[in-house]
mmCIF file of C-alpha atoms in Angstrom:
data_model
loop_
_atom_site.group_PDB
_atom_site.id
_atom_site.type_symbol
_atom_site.label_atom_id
_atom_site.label_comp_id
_atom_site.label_asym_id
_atom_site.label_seq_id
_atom_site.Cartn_x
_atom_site.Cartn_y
_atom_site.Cartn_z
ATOM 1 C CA UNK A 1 -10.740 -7.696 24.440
ATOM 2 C CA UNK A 2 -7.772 -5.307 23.656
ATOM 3 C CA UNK A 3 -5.971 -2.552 23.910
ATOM 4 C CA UNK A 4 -6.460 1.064 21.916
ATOM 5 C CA UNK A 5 -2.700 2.904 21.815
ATOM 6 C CA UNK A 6 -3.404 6.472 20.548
ATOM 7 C CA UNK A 7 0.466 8.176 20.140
ATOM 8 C CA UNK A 8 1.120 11.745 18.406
ATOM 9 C CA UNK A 9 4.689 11.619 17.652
ATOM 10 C CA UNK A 10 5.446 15.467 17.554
ATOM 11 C CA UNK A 11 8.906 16.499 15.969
ATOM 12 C CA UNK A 12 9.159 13.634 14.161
ATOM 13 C CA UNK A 13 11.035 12.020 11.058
ATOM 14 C CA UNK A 14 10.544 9.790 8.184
ATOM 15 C CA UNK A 15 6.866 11.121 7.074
ATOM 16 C CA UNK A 16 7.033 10.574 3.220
ATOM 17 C CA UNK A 17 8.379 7.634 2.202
ATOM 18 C CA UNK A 18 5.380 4.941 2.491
ATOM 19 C CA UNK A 19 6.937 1.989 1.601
ATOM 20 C CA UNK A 20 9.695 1.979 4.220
ATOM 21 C CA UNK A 21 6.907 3.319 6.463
ATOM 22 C CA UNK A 22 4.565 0.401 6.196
ATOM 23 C CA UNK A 23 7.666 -2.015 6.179
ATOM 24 C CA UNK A 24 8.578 -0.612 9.682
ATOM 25 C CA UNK A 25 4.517 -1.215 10.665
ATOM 26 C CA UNK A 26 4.704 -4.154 9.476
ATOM 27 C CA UNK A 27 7.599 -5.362 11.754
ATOM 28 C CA UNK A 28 6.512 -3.492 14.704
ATOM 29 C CA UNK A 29 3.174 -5.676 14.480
ATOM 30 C CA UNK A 30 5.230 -9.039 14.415
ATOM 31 C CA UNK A 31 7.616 -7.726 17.200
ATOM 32 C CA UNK A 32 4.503 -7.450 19.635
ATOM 33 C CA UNK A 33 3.050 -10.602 18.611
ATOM 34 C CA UNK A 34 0.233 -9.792 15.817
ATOM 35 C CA UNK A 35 -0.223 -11.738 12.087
ATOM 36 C CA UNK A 36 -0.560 -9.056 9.057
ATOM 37 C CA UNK A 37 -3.006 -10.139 7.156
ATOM 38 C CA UNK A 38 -2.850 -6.831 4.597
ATOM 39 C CA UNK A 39 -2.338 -3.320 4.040
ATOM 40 C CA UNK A 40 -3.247 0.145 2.524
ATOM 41 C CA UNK A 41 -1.521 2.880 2.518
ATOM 42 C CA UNK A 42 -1.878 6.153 0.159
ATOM 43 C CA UNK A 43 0.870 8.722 -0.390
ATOM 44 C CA UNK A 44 -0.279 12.283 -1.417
ATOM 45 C CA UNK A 45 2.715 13.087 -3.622
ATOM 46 C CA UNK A 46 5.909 13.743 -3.655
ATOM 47 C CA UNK A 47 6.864 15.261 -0.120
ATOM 48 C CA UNK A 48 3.494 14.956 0.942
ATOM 49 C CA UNK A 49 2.204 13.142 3.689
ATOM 50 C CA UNK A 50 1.072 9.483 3.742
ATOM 51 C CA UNK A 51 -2.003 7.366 4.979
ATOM 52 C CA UNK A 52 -2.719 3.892 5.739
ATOM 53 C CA UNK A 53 -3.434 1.132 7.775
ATOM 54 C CA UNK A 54 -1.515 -2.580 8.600
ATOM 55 C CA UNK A 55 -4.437 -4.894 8.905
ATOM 56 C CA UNK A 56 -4.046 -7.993 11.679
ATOM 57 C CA UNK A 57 -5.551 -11.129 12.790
ATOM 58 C CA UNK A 58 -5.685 -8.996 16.076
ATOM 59 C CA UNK A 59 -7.077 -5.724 14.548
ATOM 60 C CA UNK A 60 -4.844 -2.680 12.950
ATOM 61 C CA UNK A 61 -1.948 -0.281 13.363
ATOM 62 C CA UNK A 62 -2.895 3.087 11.023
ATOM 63 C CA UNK A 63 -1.005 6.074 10.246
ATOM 64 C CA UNK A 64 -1.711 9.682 9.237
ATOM 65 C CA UNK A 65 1.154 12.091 8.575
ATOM 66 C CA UNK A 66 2.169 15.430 8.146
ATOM 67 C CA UNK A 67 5.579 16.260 7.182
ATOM 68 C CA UNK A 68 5.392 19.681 7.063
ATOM 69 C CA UNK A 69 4.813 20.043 10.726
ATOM 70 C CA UNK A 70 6.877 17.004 11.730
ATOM 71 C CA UNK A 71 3.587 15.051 13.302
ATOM 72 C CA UNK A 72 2.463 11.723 12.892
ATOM 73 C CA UNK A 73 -0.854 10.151 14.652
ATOM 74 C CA UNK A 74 -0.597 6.790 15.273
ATOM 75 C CA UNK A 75 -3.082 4.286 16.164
ATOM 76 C CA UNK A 76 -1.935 0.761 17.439
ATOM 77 C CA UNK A 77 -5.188 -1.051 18.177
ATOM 78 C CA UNK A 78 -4.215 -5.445 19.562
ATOM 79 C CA UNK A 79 -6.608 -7.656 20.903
ATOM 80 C CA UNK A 80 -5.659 -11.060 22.975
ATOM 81 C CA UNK A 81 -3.416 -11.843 25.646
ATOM 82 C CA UNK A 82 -0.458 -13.026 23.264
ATOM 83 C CA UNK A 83 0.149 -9.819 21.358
ATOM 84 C CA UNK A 84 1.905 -6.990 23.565
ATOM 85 C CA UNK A 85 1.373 -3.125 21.397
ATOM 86 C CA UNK A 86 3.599 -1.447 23.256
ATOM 87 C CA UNK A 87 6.138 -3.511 21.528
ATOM 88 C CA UNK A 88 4.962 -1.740 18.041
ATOM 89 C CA UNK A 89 4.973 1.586 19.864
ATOM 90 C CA UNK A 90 8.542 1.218 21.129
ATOM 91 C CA UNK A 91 9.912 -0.016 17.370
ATOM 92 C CA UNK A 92 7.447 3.063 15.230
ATOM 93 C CA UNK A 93 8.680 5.616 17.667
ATOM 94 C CA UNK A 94 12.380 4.237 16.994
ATOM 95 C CA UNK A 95 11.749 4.753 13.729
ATOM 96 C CA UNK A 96 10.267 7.851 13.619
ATOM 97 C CA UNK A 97 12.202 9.390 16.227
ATOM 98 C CA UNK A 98 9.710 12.020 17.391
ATOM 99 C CA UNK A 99 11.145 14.221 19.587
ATOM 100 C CA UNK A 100 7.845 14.249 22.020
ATOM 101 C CA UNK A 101 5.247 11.359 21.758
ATOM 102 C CA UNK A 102 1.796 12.092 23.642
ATOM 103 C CA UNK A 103 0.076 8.468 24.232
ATOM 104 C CA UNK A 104 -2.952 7.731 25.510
ATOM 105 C CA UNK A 105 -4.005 4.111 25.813
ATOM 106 C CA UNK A 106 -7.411 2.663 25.989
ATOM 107 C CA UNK A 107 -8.919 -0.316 27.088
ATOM 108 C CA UNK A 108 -11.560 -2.001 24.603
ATOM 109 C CA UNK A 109 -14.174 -3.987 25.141
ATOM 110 C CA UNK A 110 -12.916 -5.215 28.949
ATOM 111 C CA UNK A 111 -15.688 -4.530 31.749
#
């Protein structure tokens, strides 16, 4: 049915600001192929970290950072055979510009 991208983006940047955050998510889902159909996101004050979630036709890409250790977990989660999540990987970890990623990557549902 899909695939599950789990990334932790160690030693990376841009962890506070959620609005350009979710605006990169957002493009990163239409780069690999997916439809946003909404969003949440929470920040926890100023400098703080942020939390959220892009919502798609094909599932969800969510978020949880912590800027004062320069970490970000990432979830990219795509089903069908027209979307491609590594495509979202490649543009978030552009943005973020983690210095080590760690990715694991899961396949859903497929037997």
């Amino acid at each position: 049915m899909g695939t599950h991208i789990i990334a932790d983006l160690h030693g990376a940047t841009r962890l506070v600001d959620g609005p350009a955050m979710f605006t990169a998510m957002r493009q990163a889902a239409e780069l690999a192929g997916a439809v946003v159909v909404g969003e949440r996101h929470h920040t926890f004050g100023e400098g703080q970290g942020v939390t959220g979630v892009v919502l798609l036709a094909e599932s969800h890409i969510s978020i949880h950072t912590w800027p004062e250790n320069d970490f970000a977990a990432l979830d990219i989660f795509m089903c069908g055979d027209e979307v491609n999540p590594s495509l979202a990987l490649d543009h978030l970890k552009a943005y973020f510009e983690p210095k080590e990623v760690v990715v694991t990557s899961l396949s859903r549902g497929r037997v």
